[in-house]
CSV table of C-alpha atoms in Angstrom, one decimal:
chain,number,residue,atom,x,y,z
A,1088,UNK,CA,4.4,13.4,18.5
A,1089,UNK,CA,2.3,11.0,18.2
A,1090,UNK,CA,3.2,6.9,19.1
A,1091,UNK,CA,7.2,7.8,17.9
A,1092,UNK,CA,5.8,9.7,14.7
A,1093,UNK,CA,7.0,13.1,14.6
A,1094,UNK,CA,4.2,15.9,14.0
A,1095,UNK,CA,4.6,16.3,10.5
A,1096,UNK,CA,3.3,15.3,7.0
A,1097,UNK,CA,5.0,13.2,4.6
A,1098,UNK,CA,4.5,12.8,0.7
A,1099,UNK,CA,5.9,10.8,-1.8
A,1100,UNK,CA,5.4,12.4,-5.3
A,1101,UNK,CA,6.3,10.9,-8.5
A,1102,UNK,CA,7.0,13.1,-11.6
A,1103,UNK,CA,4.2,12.8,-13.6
A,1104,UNK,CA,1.9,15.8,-14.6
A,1105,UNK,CA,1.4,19.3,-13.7
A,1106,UNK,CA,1.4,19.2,-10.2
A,1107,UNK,CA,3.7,16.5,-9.4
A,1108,UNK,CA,6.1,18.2,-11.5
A,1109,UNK,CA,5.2,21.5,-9.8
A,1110,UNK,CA,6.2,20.1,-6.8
A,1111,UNK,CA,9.5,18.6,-7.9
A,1112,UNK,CA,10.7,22.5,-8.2
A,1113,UNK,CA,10.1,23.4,-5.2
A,1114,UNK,CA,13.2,24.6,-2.9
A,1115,UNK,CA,14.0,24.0,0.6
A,1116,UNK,CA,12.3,27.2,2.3
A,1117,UNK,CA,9.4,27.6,-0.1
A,1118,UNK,CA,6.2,28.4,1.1
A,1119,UNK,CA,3.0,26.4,0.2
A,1120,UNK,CA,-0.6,26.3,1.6
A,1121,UNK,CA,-1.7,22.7,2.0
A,1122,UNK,CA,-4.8,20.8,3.7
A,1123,UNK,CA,-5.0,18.7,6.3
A,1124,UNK,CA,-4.9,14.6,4.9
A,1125,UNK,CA,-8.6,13.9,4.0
A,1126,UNK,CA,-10.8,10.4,3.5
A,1127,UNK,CA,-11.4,7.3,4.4
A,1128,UNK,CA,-8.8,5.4,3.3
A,1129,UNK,CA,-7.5,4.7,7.3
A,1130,UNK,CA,-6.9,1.7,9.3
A,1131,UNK,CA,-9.8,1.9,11.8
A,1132,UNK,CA,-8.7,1.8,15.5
A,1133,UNK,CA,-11.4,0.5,16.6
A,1134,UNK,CA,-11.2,-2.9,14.7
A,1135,UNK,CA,-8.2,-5.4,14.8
A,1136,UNK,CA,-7.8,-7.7,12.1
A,1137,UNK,CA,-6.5,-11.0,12.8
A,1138,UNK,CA,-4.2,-9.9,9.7
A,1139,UNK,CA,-3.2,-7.1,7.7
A,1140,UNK,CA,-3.0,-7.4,3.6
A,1141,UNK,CA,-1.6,-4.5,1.8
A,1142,UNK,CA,-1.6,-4.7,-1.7
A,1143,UNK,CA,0.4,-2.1,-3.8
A,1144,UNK,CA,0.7,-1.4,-7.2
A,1145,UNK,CA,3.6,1.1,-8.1
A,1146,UNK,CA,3.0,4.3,-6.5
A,1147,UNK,CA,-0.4,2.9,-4.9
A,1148,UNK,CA,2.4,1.8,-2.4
A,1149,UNK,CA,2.3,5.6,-0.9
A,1150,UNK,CA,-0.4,5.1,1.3
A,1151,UNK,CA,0.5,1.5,2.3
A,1152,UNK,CA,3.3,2.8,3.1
A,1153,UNK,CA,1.6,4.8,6.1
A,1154,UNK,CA,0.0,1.7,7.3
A,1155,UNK,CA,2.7,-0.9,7.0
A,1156,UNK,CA,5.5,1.7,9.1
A,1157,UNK,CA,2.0,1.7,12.0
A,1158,UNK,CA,2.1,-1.8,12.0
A,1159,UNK,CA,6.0,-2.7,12.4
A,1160,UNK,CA,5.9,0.1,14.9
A,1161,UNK,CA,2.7,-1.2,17.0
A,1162,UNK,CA,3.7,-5.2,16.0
A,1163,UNK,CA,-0.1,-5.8,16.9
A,1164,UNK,CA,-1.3,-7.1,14.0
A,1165,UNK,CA,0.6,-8.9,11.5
A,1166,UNK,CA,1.2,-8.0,8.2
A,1167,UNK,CA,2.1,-8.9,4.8
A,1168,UNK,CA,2.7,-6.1,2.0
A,1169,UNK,CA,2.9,-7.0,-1.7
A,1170,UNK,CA,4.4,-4.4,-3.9
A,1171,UNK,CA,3.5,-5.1,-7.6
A,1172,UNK,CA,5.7,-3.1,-10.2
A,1173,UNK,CA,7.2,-2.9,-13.7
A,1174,UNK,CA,10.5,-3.1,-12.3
A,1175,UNK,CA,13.2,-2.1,-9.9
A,1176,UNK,CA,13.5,1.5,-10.9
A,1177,UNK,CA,10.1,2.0,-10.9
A,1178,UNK,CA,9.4,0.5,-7.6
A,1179,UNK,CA,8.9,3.8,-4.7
A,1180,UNK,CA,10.2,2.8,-1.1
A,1181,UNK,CA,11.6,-0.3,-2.1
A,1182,UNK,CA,14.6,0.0,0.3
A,1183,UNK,CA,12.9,2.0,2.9
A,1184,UNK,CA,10.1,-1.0,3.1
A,1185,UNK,CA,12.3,-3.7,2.9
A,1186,UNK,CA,14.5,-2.0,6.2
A,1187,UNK,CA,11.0,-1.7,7.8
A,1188,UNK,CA,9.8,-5.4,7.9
A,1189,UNK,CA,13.5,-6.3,8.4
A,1190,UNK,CA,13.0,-4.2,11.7
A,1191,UNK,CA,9.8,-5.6,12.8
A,1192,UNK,CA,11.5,-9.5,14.1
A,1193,UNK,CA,8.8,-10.9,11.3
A,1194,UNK,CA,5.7,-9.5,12.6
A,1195,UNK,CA,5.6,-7.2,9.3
A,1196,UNK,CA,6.8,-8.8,5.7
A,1197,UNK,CA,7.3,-6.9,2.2
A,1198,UNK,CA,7.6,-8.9,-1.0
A,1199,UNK,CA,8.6,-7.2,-4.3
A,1200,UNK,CA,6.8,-8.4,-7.6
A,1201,UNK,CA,8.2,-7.6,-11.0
A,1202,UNK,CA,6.0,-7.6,-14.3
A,1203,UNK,CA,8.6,-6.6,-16.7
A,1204,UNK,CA,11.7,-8.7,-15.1
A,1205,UNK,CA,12.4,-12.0,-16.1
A,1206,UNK,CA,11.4,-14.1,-14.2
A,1207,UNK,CA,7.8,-12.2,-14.1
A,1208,UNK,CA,5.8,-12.6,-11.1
A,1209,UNK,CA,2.6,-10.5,-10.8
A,1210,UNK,CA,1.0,-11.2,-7.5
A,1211,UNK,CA,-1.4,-14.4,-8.0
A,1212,UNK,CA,-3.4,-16.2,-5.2
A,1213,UNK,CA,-0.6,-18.6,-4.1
A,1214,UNK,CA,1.6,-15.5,-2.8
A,1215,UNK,CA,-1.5,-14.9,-0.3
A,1216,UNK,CA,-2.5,-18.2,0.5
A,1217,UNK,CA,1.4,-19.1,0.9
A,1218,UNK,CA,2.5,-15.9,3.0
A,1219,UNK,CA,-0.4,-14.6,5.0
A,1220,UNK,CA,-1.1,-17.0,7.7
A,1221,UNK,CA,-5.0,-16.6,8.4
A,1222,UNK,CA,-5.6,-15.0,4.7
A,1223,UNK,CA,-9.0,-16.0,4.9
A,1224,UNK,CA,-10.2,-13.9,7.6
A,1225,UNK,CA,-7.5,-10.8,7.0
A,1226,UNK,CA,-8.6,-7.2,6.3
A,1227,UNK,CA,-7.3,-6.1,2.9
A,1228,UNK,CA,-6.6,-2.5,1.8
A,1229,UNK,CA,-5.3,-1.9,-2.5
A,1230,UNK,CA,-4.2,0.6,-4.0
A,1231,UNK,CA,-2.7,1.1,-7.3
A,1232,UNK,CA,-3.7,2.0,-11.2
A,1233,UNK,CA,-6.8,0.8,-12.8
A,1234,UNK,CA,-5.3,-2.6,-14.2
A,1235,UNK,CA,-3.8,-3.7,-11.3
A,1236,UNK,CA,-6.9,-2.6,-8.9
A,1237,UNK,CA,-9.3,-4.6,-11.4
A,1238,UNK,CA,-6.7,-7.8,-11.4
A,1239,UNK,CA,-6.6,-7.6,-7.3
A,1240,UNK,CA,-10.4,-7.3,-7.0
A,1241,UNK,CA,-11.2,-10.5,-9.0
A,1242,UNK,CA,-8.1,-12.3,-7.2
A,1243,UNK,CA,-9.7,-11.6,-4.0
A,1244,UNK,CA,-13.1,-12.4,-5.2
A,1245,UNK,CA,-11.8,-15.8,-6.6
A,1246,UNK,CA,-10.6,-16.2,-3.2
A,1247,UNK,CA,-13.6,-15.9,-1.5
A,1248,UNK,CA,-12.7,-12.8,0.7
A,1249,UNK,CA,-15.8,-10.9,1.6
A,1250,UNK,CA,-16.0,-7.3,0.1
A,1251,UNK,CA,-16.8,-5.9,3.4
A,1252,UNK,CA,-12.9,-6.9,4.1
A,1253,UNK,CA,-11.5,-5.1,1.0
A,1254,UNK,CA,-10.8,-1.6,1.5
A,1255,UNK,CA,-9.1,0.1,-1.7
A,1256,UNK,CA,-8.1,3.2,-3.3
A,1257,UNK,CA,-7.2,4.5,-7.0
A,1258,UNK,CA,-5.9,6.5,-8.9
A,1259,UNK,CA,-6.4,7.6,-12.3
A,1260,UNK,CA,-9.5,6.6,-14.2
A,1261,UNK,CA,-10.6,3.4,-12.5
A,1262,UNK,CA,-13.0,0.9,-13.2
A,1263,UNK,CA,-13.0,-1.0,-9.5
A,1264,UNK,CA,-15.8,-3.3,-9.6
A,1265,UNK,CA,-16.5,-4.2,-5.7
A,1266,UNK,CA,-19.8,-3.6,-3.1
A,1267,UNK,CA,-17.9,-1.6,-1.0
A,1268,UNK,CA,-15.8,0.9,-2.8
A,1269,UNK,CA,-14.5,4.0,-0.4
């Protein structure tokens, strides 16, 4: 056990190919052989930001996920998480998230963005300016499908955040244009 985490691994798997669906059939007592978690996609310990930026998009919330429950937990660096999705139903951890930042006494926040719910709100540059308190010096870490990486990278860029404070991840064929991709 490690700072109130149990020793154990956790994933979040969303029906949608072979393996994911592979997965899905598996049974309570079934046997697999898996790998330790691999990459670079980590909060670094040695560095504290004077804010933490998550940006999600769908199921890029997964591993953000990870990183926002460390920070409600440790409450020593304050953090915003926007979660970008079509809609309710397709919107992973929604409850569990929202519980989370409701635990933290407001050190931790999680805002929901709908594109295919009227009213529509994709995540523009007012909802960091407006909710993150020292935005311009905050570490940011995305993560999400091709589209909504691409449309996060120019926000930031438009915003003037350095790439050296943009840490991202994706999934699927991606076209990420930024100087310091992981």
């Amino acid at each position: 056990e490690s700072e109130g985490y149990p020793l154990s691994y956790r994933i979040t798997v969303r029906k949608v190919g072979t393996v994911s669906s592979w997965l899905h059939g598996l049974r309570i007592g079934d046997t697999i052989r898996l790998r330790p978690p691999a990459g670079d996609f980590t909060l670094d310990p040695e560095t504290a930001p004077v804010s933490l930026v998550l940006l999600a998009g769908g199921v890029g919330v997964t591993p953000l996920a990870a990183m926002f429950h460390r920070r409600v937990v440790n409450r020593d660096v304050p953090t915003v998480l926007l979660h970008q999705c079509r809609d309710r139903d397709a919107q992973p951890l929604r409850q569990e998230l929202s519980r989370a930042a409701a635990s933290s006494g407001g050190h931790c926040s999680y805002h929901s963005h709908y594109t295919r719910l009227e009213p529509r709100s994709p995540i523009t540059a007012a909802d960091i300016t407006t909710r993150v308190a020292s935005w311009e010096h905050s570490q940011y870490f995305l993560c999400g499908p091709p589209g909504f990486m691409d449309a996060m990278v120019a926000l930031l860029a438009a915003l003037n955040i350095p790439d050296e404070r943009v840490r991202y991840e994706s999934f699927g064929p991606s076209s990420v244009k930024a100087n310091t991709p992981l």
